Tab-separated table of C-alpha atoms and ligand atoms in Angstrom:
chain	number	residue	atom	x	y	z
A	757	UNK	CA	0.011	-0.029	0.019
A	758	UNK	CA	2.685	2.449	1.050
A	759	UNK	CA	5.463	1.011	-1.189
A	760	UNK	CA	3.375	1.656	-4.308
A	761	UNK	CA	3.003	5.363	-3.494
A	762	UNK	CA	6.743	5.854	-4.489
A	763	UNK	CA	6.904	7.905	-7.679
A	764	UNK	CA	10.226	6.246	-8.780
A	765	UNK	CA	11.798	9.635	-9.169
A	766	UNK	CA	14.583	9.775	-11.778
A	767	UNK	CA	16.936	11.310	-9.250
A	768	UNK	CA	15.779	9.844	-5.929
A	769	UNK	CA	16.609	12.499	-3.336
A	770	UNK	CA	15.691	9.923	-0.554
A	771	UNK	CA	18.758	7.843	-1.604
A	772	UNK	CA	21.063	10.804	-1.382
A	773	UNK	CA	19.793	11.799	1.957
A	774	UNK	CA	20.035	8.330	3.438
A	775	UNK	CA	23.512	8.065	5.008
A	776	UNK	CA	24.123	4.504	3.623
A	777	UNK	CA	22.544	5.459	0.260
A	778	UNK	CA	20.027	2.621	0.315
A	779	UNK	CA	18.475	1.734	-3.049
A	780	UNK	CA	15.068	2.878	-1.791
A	781	UNK	CA	12.944	3.125	-4.887
A	782	UNK	CA	14.316	-0.166	-6.158
A	783	UNK	CA	13.421	-2.173	-2.975
A	784	UNK	CA	10.018	-0.409	-2.799
A	785	UNK	CA	9.262	-1.538	-6.315
A	786	UNK	CA	10.370	-5.116	-5.478
A	787	UNK	CA	8.042	-5.055	-2.449
A	788	UNK	CA	5.224	-3.810	-4.642
A	789	UNK	CA	5.768	-6.707	-7.046
A	790	UNK	CA	5.786	-9.248	-4.118
A	791	UNK	CA	9.558	-9.991	-4.588
A	792	UNK	CA	10.263	-9.818	-0.850
A	793	UNK	CA	13.503	-11.904	-0.795
A	794	UNK	CA	15.053	-9.850	-3.584
A	795	UNK	CA	14.084	-6.728	-1.733
A	796	UNK	CA	15.839	-8.155	1.425
A	797	UNK	CA	18.931	-8.990	-0.663
A	798	UNK	CA	19.042	-5.512	-2.022
A	799	UNK	CA	18.396	-3.814	1.232
A	800	UNK	CA	21.313	-5.666	2.788
A	801	UNK	CA	23.653	-4.609	0.058
A	802	UNK	CA	23.905	-1.173	1.510
A	803	UNK	CA	22.803	-1.497	5.147
A	804	UNK	CA	23.941	-4.057	7.718
A	805	UNK	CA	21.150	-3.261	10.143
A	806	UNK	CA	18.045	-2.299	8.079
A	807	UNK	CA	15.594	-3.559	10.651
A	808	UNK	CA	17.163	-1.386	13.232
A	809	UNK	CA	17.557	1.731	11.064
A	810	UNK	CA	13.995	1.334	9.878
A	811	UNK	CA	13.002	1.787	13.537
A	812	UNK	CA	15.387	4.400	14.994
A	813	UNK	CA	16.602	6.650	12.106
A	814	UNK	CA	15.205	10.216	12.348
A	815	UNK	CA	13.550	9.629	8.959
A	816	UNK	CA	11.999	13.155	8.943
A	817	UNK	CA	15.363	14.667	8.487
A	818	UNK	CA	16.771	11.908	6.302
A	819	UNK	CA	15.112	9.801	3.640
A	820	UNK	CA	11.509	10.642	4.354
A	821	UNK	CA	12.307	14.353	4.692
A	822	UNK	CA	13.676	14.222	1.132
A	823	UNK	CA	10.765	12.243	-0.392
A	824	UNK	CA	9.194	14.183	-3.191
A	825	UNK	CA	5.732	13.352	-1.807
A	826	UNK	CA	6.661	15.083	1.396
A	827	UNK	CA	4.293	18.024	1.896
A	828	UNK	CA	7.050	20.407	2.961
A	829	UNK	CA	9.762	18.820	0.928
A	830	UNK	CA	9.416	20.084	-2.598
A	831	UNK	CA	6.517	22.403	-2.601
A	832	UNK	CA	3.826	21.946	-5.250
A	833	UNK	CA	5.293	18.713	-6.567
A	834	UNK	CA	4.554	16.794	-3.388
A	835	UNK	CA	1.003	18.081	-3.230
A	836	UNK	CA	0.997	17.732	0.581
A	837	UNK	CA	0.359	13.980	0.623
A	838	UNK	CA	3.228	13.151	3.001
A	839	UNK	CA	6.276	10.990	2.428
A	840	UNK	CA	6.315	7.301	1.722
A	841	UNK	CA	6.963	5.547	5.121
A	842	UNK	CA	10.394	4.409	4.001
A	843	UNK	CA	11.648	3.354	7.439
A	844	UNK	CA	8.588	1.270	8.147
A	845	UNK	CA	8.916	-0.583	4.899
A	846	UNK	CA	12.639	-1.054	5.381
A	847	UNK	CA	11.904	-2.700	8.794
A	848	UNK	CA	9.125	-4.769	7.239
A	849	UNK	CA	11.265	-6.102	4.407
A	850	UNK	CA	13.918	-7.618	6.718
A	851	UNK	CA	11.604	-8.858	9.381
A	852	UNK	CA	9.024	-10.466	7.078
A	853	UNK	CA	11.689	-11.928	4.781
A	854	UNK	CA	13.516	-13.443	7.789
A	855	UNK	CA	10.141	-14.805	9.153
A	856	UNK	CA	9.587	-16.471	5.759
A	857	UNK	CA	13.007	-18.135	5.790
A	858	UNK	CA	15.248	-15.654	3.982
A	859	UNK	CA	18.883	-15.636	4.964
A	860	UNK	CA	21.796	-13.739	3.404
A	861	UNK	CA	23.361	-15.779	0.607
A	862	UNK	CA	27.008	-16.277	1.517
A	863	UNK	CA	27.468	-19.294	-0.845
A	864	UNK	CA	29.643	-17.260	-3.260
A	865	UNK	CA	31.996	-16.029	-0.547
A	866	UNK	CA	35.633	-17.312	-0.970
A	867	UNK	CA	37.668	-17.367	2.269
A	868	UNK	CA	40.836	-15.272	1.909
A	869	UNK	CA	42.479	-16.602	5.033
A	870	UNK	CA	42.687	-13.065	6.489
A	871	UNK	CA	41.444	-12.276	9.910
A	872	UNK	CA	40.559	-8.883	11.386
A	873	UNK	CA	39.845	-7.950	15.039
A	874	UNK	CA	36.906	-5.664	15.426
A	875	UNK	CA	36.790	-3.739	18.767
A	876	UNK	CA	33.154	-2.975	19.661
A	877	UNK	CA	29.921	-4.706	18.763
A	878	UNK	CA	27.933	-1.549	18.261
A	879	UNK	CA	26.536	-0.520	14.913
A	880	UNK	CA	29.911	0.631	13.475
A	881	UNK	CA	31.674	-2.713	14.528
A	882	UNK	CA	28.731	-4.859	13.188
A	883	UNK	CA	28.625	-2.888	9.931
A	884	UNK	CA	32.383	-3.452	9.485
A	885	UNK	CA	32.157	-7.140	10.378
A	886	UNK	CA	29.314	-7.613	7.828
A	887	UNK	CA	31.271	-6.224	4.936
A	888	UNK	CA	34.503	-8.037	5.923
A	889	UNK	CA	32.536	-11.373	6.165
A	890	UNK	CA	30.902	-10.872	2.826
A	891	UNK	CA	34.366	-10.390	1.331
A	892	UNK	CA	35.918	-13.517	2.784
A	893	UNK	CA	37.807	-11.878	5.626
A	894	UNK	CA	37.081	-13.409	9.037
A	895	UNK	CA	36.058	-10.727	11.645
A	896	UNK	CA	36.509	-11.496	15.214
A	897	UNK	CA	34.381	-8.995	17.231
A	898	UNK	CA	35.420	-8.096	20.815
A	899	UNK	CA	33.278	-6.099	23.214
A	900	UNK	CA	33.604	-5.192	26.816
A	901	UNK	CA	30.058	-6.368	27.460
A	902	UNK	CA	28.652	-9.843	26.879
A	903	UNK	CA	25.885	-8.673	24.510
A	904	UNK	CA	26.095	-7.091	21.133
A	905	UNK	CA	24.505	-3.804	20.164
A	906	UNK	CA	26.506	-1.008	21.891
A	907	UNK	CA	24.288	2.067	22.520
A	908	UNK	CA	21.572	0.398	20.454
A	909	UNK	CA	21.194	-2.094	23.394
A	910	UNK	CA	22.052	0.181	26.226
A	911	UNK	CA	21.027	3.638	25.143
A	912	UNK	CA	17.976	3.631	22.897
A	913	UNK	CA	14.755	3.313	24.845
A	914	UNK	CA	12.304	0.360	24.520
A	915	UNK	CA	9.507	2.510	23.093
A	916	UNK	CA	11.692	3.356	20.037
A	917	UNK	CA	13.154	-0.075	19.531
A	918	UNK	CA	12.019	-3.367	21.147
A	919	UNK	CA	15.196	-4.827	22.596
A	920	UNK	CA	14.533	-8.231	21.187
A	921	UNK	CA	15.567	-6.786	17.836
A	922	UNK	CA	19.033	-6.738	19.153
A	923	UNK	CA	19.047	-9.372	21.877
A	924	UNK	CA	16.689	-10.991	24.322
A	925	UNK	CA	18.185	-9.387	27.410
A	926	UNK	CA	16.213	-8.389	30.485
A	927	UNK	CA	18.072	-5.848	32.415
A	928	UNK	CA	17.540	-5.760	36.182
A	929	UNK	CA	14.985	-3.213	37.337
A	930	UNK	CA	17.415	-1.436	39.594
A	931	UNK	CA	19.529	-0.470	36.621
A	932	UNK	CA	16.958	2.263	35.878
A	933	UNK	CA	15.936	5.508	37.682
A	934	UNK	CA	12.221	5.462	38.336
A	935	UNK	CA	10.572	8.774	37.383
A	936	UNK	CA	7.152	7.961	38.784
A	937	UNK	CA	5.564	10.920	40.551
A	938	UNK	CA	8.751	12.996	40.108
A	939	UNK	CA	9.140	16.542	38.665
A	940	UNK	CA	11.625	15.918	35.905
A	941	UNK	CA	13.740	18.555	34.069
A	942	UNK	CA	15.563	17.378	30.991
A	943	UNK	CA	18.449	19.562	29.789
A	944	UNK	CA	19.257	19.406	26.058
A	945	UNK	CA	17.546	19.649	22.666
A	946	UNK	CA	18.853	16.543	20.768
A	947	UNK	CA	17.348	13.145	20.227
A	948	UNK	CA	18.726	11.800	23.433
A	949	UNK	CA	16.939	14.604	25.334
A	950	UNK	CA	13.674	13.588	23.555
A	951	UNK	CA	14.252	9.949	24.547
A	952	UNK	CA	14.711	11.111	28.175
A	953	UNK	CA	11.480	13.222	27.992
A	954	UNK	CA	9.382	10.477	26.481
A	955	UNK	CA	10.835	7.776	28.809
A	956	UNK	CA	10.042	9.981	31.814
A	957	UNK	CA	6.452	10.425	30.590
A	958	UNK	CA	6.122	6.616	30.128
A	959	UNK	CA	7.328	6.198	33.736
A	960	UNK	CA	4.485	8.381	34.944
A	961	UNK	CA	6.563	11.405	35.998
A	962	UNK	CA	4.428	14.106	37.626
A	963	UNK	CA	5.760	16.668	35.191
A	964	UNK	CA	8.456	16.774	32.390
A	965	UNK	CA	10.006	20.077	31.415
A	966	UNK	CA	12.693	20.174	28.722
A	967	UNK	CA	14.975	23.170	28.678
A	968	UNK	CA	17.140	23.994	25.590
A	969	UNK	CA	19.519	26.882	25.064
A	970	UNK	CA	18.494	27.761	21.558
A	971	UNK	CA	15.047	28.176	20.087
A	972	UNK	CA	12.882	25.500	18.498
A	973	UNK	CA	13.987	26.233	14.936
A	974	UNK	CA	17.744	25.778	15.910
A	975	UNK	CA	17.490	22.561	17.911
A	976	UNK	CA	19.515	19.712	16.722
A	977	UNK	CA	16.904	16.937	17.327
A	978	UNK	CA	14.337	15.532	15.033
A	979	UNK	CA	11.292	17.711	14.609
A	980	UNK	CA	9.144	14.624	14.605
A	981	UNK	CA	10.513	13.636	18.020
A	982	UNK	CA	9.757	17.088	19.384
A	983	UNK	CA	6.205	16.947	18.120
A	984	UNK	CA	5.818	13.461	19.716
A	985	UNK	CA	7.180	14.775	23.023
A	986	UNK	CA	4.864	17.795	22.948
A	987	UNK	CA	1.876	15.607	22.247
A	988	UNK	CA	2.673	13.319	25.068
A	989	UNK	CA	2.753	16.257	27.505
A	990	UNK	CA	6.340	17.468	27.681
A	991	UNK	CA	6.605	21.202	28.288
A	992	UNK	CA	9.434	22.880	26.457
A	993	UNK	CA	11.329	25.965	27.662
A	994	UNK	CA	13.267	27.379	24.728
A	995	UNK	CA	16.163	29.761	25.024
A	996	UNK	CA	17.084	28.590	28.519
A	997	UNK	CA	20.606	27.577	29.521
A	998	UNK	CA	21.320	25.658	32.756
A	999	UNK	CA	23.933	27.159	35.089
A	1000	UNK	CA	23.428	25.251	38.353
A	1001	UNK	CA	21.565	22.308	39.882
A	1002	UNK	CA	20.286	23.569	43.286
A	1003	UNK	CA	19.341	21.690	46.415
A	1004	UNK	CA	20.437	20.811	49.942
A	1005	UNK	CA	21.667	17.195	49.918
A	1006	UNK	CA	19.255	16.283	47.134
A	1007	UNK	CA	18.121	17.949	43.903
A	1008	UNK	CA	15.580	20.596	44.476
A	1009	UNK	CA	15.641	22.493	41.215
A	1010	UNK	CA	17.809	23.794	38.369
A	1011	UNK	CA	18.843	27.370	37.811
A	1012	UNK	CA	18.361	28.549	34.255
A	1013	UNK	CA	19.240	31.773	32.483
A	1014	UNK	CA	17.502	33.146	29.414
A	1015	UNK	CA	19.462	33.356	26.181
A	1016	UNK	CA	19.088	35.255	22.871
A	1017	UNK	CA	20.538	33.963	19.664
A	1018	UNK	CA	23.607	35.772	18.605
A	1019	UNK	CA	25.694	35.396	15.304
A	1020	UNK	CA	26.348	32.060	13.730
A	1021	UNK	CA	29.358	30.039	14.923
A	1022	UNK	CA	31.918	28.316	12.664
A	1023	UNK	CA	29.379	25.592	11.916
A	1024	UNK	CA	26.735	28.105	10.980
A	1025	UNK	CA	24.612	27.617	14.073
A	1026	UNK	CA	23.614	30.711	15.958
A	1027	UNK	CA	25.293	31.111	19.332
A	1028	UNK	CA	23.207	31.516	22.430
A	1029	UNK	CA	24.005	34.730	24.371
A	1030	UNK	CA	22.934	34.949	27.997
A	1031	UNK	CA	20.548	37.803	28.901
A	1032	UNK	CA	21.951	39.423	32.054
A	1033	UNK	CA	19.877	39.225	35.203
A	1034	UNK	CA	17.559	36.471	33.792
A	1035	UNK	CA	18.237	33.701	36.319
A	1036	UNK	CA	15.229	31.607	37.425
A	1037	UNK	CA	14.893	28.385	39.416
A	1038	UNK	CA	12.651	25.656	38.077
A	1039	UNK	CA	11.716	23.167	40.827
A	1040	UNK	CA	12.718	19.666	40.079
A	1041	UNK	CA	13.065	16.268	41.795
A	1042	UNK	CA	15.152	14.769	38.981
A	1043	UNK	CA	17.425	16.543	36.519
A	1044	UNK	CA	18.573	14.739	33.432
A	1045	UNK	CA	21.627	16.156	31.641
A	1046	UNK	CA	21.169	15.052	27.992
A	1047	UNK	CA	24.043	16.881	26.282
A	1048	UNK	CA	27.827	16.904	26.090
A	1049	UNK	CA	28.392	13.190	25.407
A	1050	UNK	CA	32.152	12.636	24.764
A	1051	UNK	CA	34.088	9.702	23.299
A	1052	UNK	CA	36.218	7.734	25.637
A	1053	UNK	CA	39.734	7.484	24.177
A	1054	UNK	CA	41.776	4.580	25.439
A	1055	UNK	CA	45.070	4.893	27.242
A	1056	UNK	CA	46.640	2.426	24.771
A	1057	UNK	CA	45.943	4.662	21.753
A	1058	UNK	CA	49.089	6.742	22.212
A	1059	UNK	CA	51.412	3.698	22.364
A	1060	UNK	CA	49.867	2.436	19.114
A	1061	UNK	CA	50.185	5.808	17.350
A	1062	UNK	CA	46.378	6.309	17.113
A	1063	UNK	CA	45.861	10.119	16.999
A	1064	UNK	CA	42.868	11.774	18.597
A	1065	UNK	CA	41.538	15.363	18.159
A	1066	UNK	CA	41.049	17.887	21.004
A	1067	UNK	CA	37.521	16.472	21.638
A	1068	UNK	CA	38.986	12.973	22.190
A	1069	UNK	CA	37.771	11.580	18.912
A	1070	UNK	CA	39.865	9.211	16.845
A	1071	UNK	CA	41.319	10.921	13.725
A	1072	UNK	CA	40.564	8.547	10.775
A	1073	UNK	CA	40.942	10.676	7.728
A	1074	UNK	CA	43.648	12.007	5.295
A	1075	UNK	CA	45.342	8.649	5.252
A	1076	UNK	CA	45.880	6.333	2.221
A	1077	UNK	CA	42.624	4.322	2.863
A	1078	UNK	CA	39.139	5.130	4.041
A	1079	UNK	CA	38.824	5.479	7.796
A	1080	UNK	CA	42.483	4.490	8.374
A	1081	UNK	CA	44.096	5.969	11.522
A	1082	UNK	CA	47.647	7.226	11.886
A	1083	UNK	CA	48.492	3.622	12.509
A	1084	UNK	CA	48.057	2.081	9.181
A	1085	UNK	CA	46.859	-1.292	10.601
A	1086	UNK	CA	44.109	0.392	12.602
A	1087	UNK	CA	40.820	1.791	11.142
A	1088	UNK	CA	38.076	3.542	13.135
A	1089	UNK	CA	34.494	4.687	12.512
A	1090	UNK	CA	31.190	5.531	14.297
A	1091	UNK	CA	30.653	7.704	17.395
A	1092	UNK	CA	34.370	7.209	18.390
A	1093	UNK	CA	35.303	9.224	15.244
A	1094	UNK	CA	32.236	11.488	14.594
A	1095	UNK	CA	31.236	12.087	18.239
A	1096	UNK	CA	27.699	11.260	19.277
A	1097	UNK	CA	25.603	10.736	16.153
A	1098	UNK	CA	23.232	8.047	14.712
A	1099	UNK	CA	23.096	4.300	14.235
A	1100	UNK	CA	22.967	4.708	10.448
A	1101	UNK	CA	26.038	6.919	10.264
A	1102	UNK	CA	27.911	4.444	12.508
A	1103	UNK	CA	26.891	1.567	10.272
A	1104	UNK	CA	27.978	3.584	7.234
A	1105	UNK	CA	31.409	4.355	8.655
A	1106	UNK	CA	31.856	0.798	9.871
A	1107	UNK	CA	31.118	-0.416	6.354
A	1108	UNK	CA	33.447	2.117	4.734
A	1109	UNK	CA	36.197	1.313	7.202
A	1110	UNK	CA	35.836	-2.381	6.108
A	1111	UNK	CA	36.315	-1.286	2.478
A	1112	UNK	CA	39.356	0.614	3.660
A	1113	UNK	CA	40.727	-2.572	5.351
A	1114	UNK	CA	39.980	-4.580	2.225
A	1115	UNK	CA	41.924	-2.055	0.156
A	1116	UNK	CA	44.791	-2.188	2.667
A	1117	UNK	CA	44.875	-5.971	2.432
A	1118	UNK	CA	44.876	-5.742	-1.385
A	1119	UNK	CA	41.458	-7.486	-1.567
A	1120	UNK	CA	39.434	-4.628	-3.126
B	645	FAD	C1	19.959	7.578	24.894
B	645	FAD	C2	20.433	7.464	23.421
B	645	FAD	C3	19.429	7.450	22.389
B	645	FAD	C4	19.774	7.266	21.114
B	645	FAD	N1	18.791	7.253	20.161
B	645	FAD	C5	19.087	7.153	18.881
B	645	FAD	C6	18.052	6.994	17.849
B	645	FAD	O1	16.958	7.056	18.191
B	645	FAD	N2	18.429	6.842	16.625
B	645	FAD	C7	19.761	6.761	16.245
B	645	FAD	O2	20.056	6.578	15.051
B	645	FAD	N3	20.758	6.811	17.131
B	645	FAD	C8	20.462	7.050	18.496
B	645	FAD	N4	21.405	7.054	19.416
B	645	FAD	C9	22.831	7.075	18.895
B	645	FAD	C10	23.336	5.720	18.494
B	645	FAD	O3	22.976	4.718	19.530
B	645	FAD	C11	24.841	5.714	18.375
B	645	FAD	O4	25.172	6.854	17.505
B	645	FAD	C12	25.403	4.472	17.787
B	645	FAD	O5	25.083	3.393	18.634
B	645	FAD	C13	26.953	4.576	17.636
B	645	FAD	O6	27.429	3.295	17.230
B	645	FAD	P1	28.956	2.944	17.532
B	645	FAD	O7	29.110	1.539	16.984
B	645	FAD	O8	29.752	3.990	16.835
B	645	FAD	O9	29.149	3.048	19.105
B	645	FAD	P2	28.419	2.319	20.250
B	645	FAD	O10	27.036	1.989	19.977
B	645	FAD	O11	28.810	3.057	21.453
B	645	FAD	O12	29.242	0.884	20.328
B	645	FAD	C14	30.555	0.753	20.721
B	645	FAD	C15	30.778	-0.617	21.295
B	645	FAD	O13	32.242	-0.708	21.636
B	645	FAD	C16	32.255	-1.345	22.915
B	645	FAD	N5	33.603	-0.888	23.375
B	645	FAD	C17	33.960	0.389	23.712
B	645	FAD	N6	35.227	0.446	24.190
B	645	FAD	C18	35.632	-0.787	24.172
B	645	FAD	C19	36.810	-1.391	24.552
B	645	FAD	N7	37.875	-0.710	25.057
B	645	FAD	N8	37.002	-2.774	24.465
B	645	FAD	C20	35.889	-3.519	24.010
B	645	FAD	N9	34.695	-2.954	23.664
B	645	FAD	C21	34.594	-1.672	23.759
B	645	FAD	C22	31.041	-0.846	23.671
B	645	FAD	O14	30.720	-1.708	24.707
B	645	FAD	C23	29.975	-0.892	22.545
B	645	FAD	O15	29.346	-2.130	22.497
B	645	FAD	C24	21.099	7.225	20.702
B	645	FAD	C25	22.181	7.206	21.738
B	645	FAD	C26	21.764	7.396	23.049
B	645	FAD	C27	22.858	7.367	24.133
B	646	SF4	S1	18.691	3.725	6.713
B	646	SF4	FE1	17.587	5.420	7.765
B	646	SF4	S2	17.737	7.121	6.325
B	646	SF4	FE2	18.292	5.243	5.166
B	646	SF4	S3	16.362	4.567	4.161
B	646	SF4	FE3	16.523	3.526	6.184
B	646	SF4	S4	15.386	4.782	7.610
B	646	SF4	FE4	15.836	6.071	5.872
């Protein structure tokens, strides 16, 4: 029903906007024709985790945001009908094909005898291992935890992605903070902040206030997620910057100052400027800081000539091969290189790093 709404645009903007450049119109057509297994094969040619990305990608600013049918995408052409639900269909293809017995065809793979250690079983590591395995290189994946998925498993909340997609792991209740009956203030304007807002609502918080230091138009998170959060009862305070968490032995509130947007910074985003004398205290029982995530560079990097930038991110560019670090035998990708981003960009970088490794090994 949805798949056959695709116009099959000559120059599909959705493909360009998708970080892994999925062959979207092609697999939509295959689904329409009932050729599900072929659609699954094609989908896995570009994406190692399509059933995950179909669920958790911010499609409104990626593939679906670029769909010609999108009402605010391309003006008159779209006619206001709304984008094809690309993410839903991507998820459906893999899940349904798998249920019906589809498995990736590895029969043509010829073992090269090469072996690569992949550190981290998050989306980047899994994307890398996928491409290596399909090219006859044996990936051995190491992780500090005993389950795969990385932040997919331990970060993304259940309402966005059922954990069975990644693993069948029940985490002990005490691992979570219970927001029931609490006045929650969430600080930040990205997708992680929206997850915290919406999870708090689901835990029956008494109130959820989200404070962000820029205005709504300049927030980094997905517009759809903000809309969902508003609908569910989250109150937003725009142009507010936190300066202090207040309380005597326990959290009692958060001190905010009002901001105005100043000139754009080096990346083109307008810088918040504090309005003098604008302090206010918002009462809170729980404050969630949902910004400022940093990579965690390892002490052994230096001994192995793996260079990092000032933000602690691994530098994996300007070398001979894609995603190669200053140590030619070490490649890197995902949040460790980009900083906190998305599952799909991590998958992309892991896959590209694998191509870099294949080139380094002379197997491209
Ligand atoms: C709360 C939250 C919500 C999010 N929501 C979304 C969303 O809705 N959509 C979306 O696309 N993205 C979302 N993200 C971002 C997304 O989860 C990450 O961008 C993505 O998981 C990055 O993948 P990665 O493989 O680079 O890193 P990670 O997922 O962090 O995986 C790294 C892996 O390496 C392992 N590791 C690290 N160091 C070592 C070591 N020294 N030895 C062995 N193993 C090690 C870790 O255990 C982990 O398994 C969210 C993130 C958070 C925190
Ligand atoms: S991977 Fe993400 S951006 Fe690409 S088609 Fe799927 S849902 Fe859209």
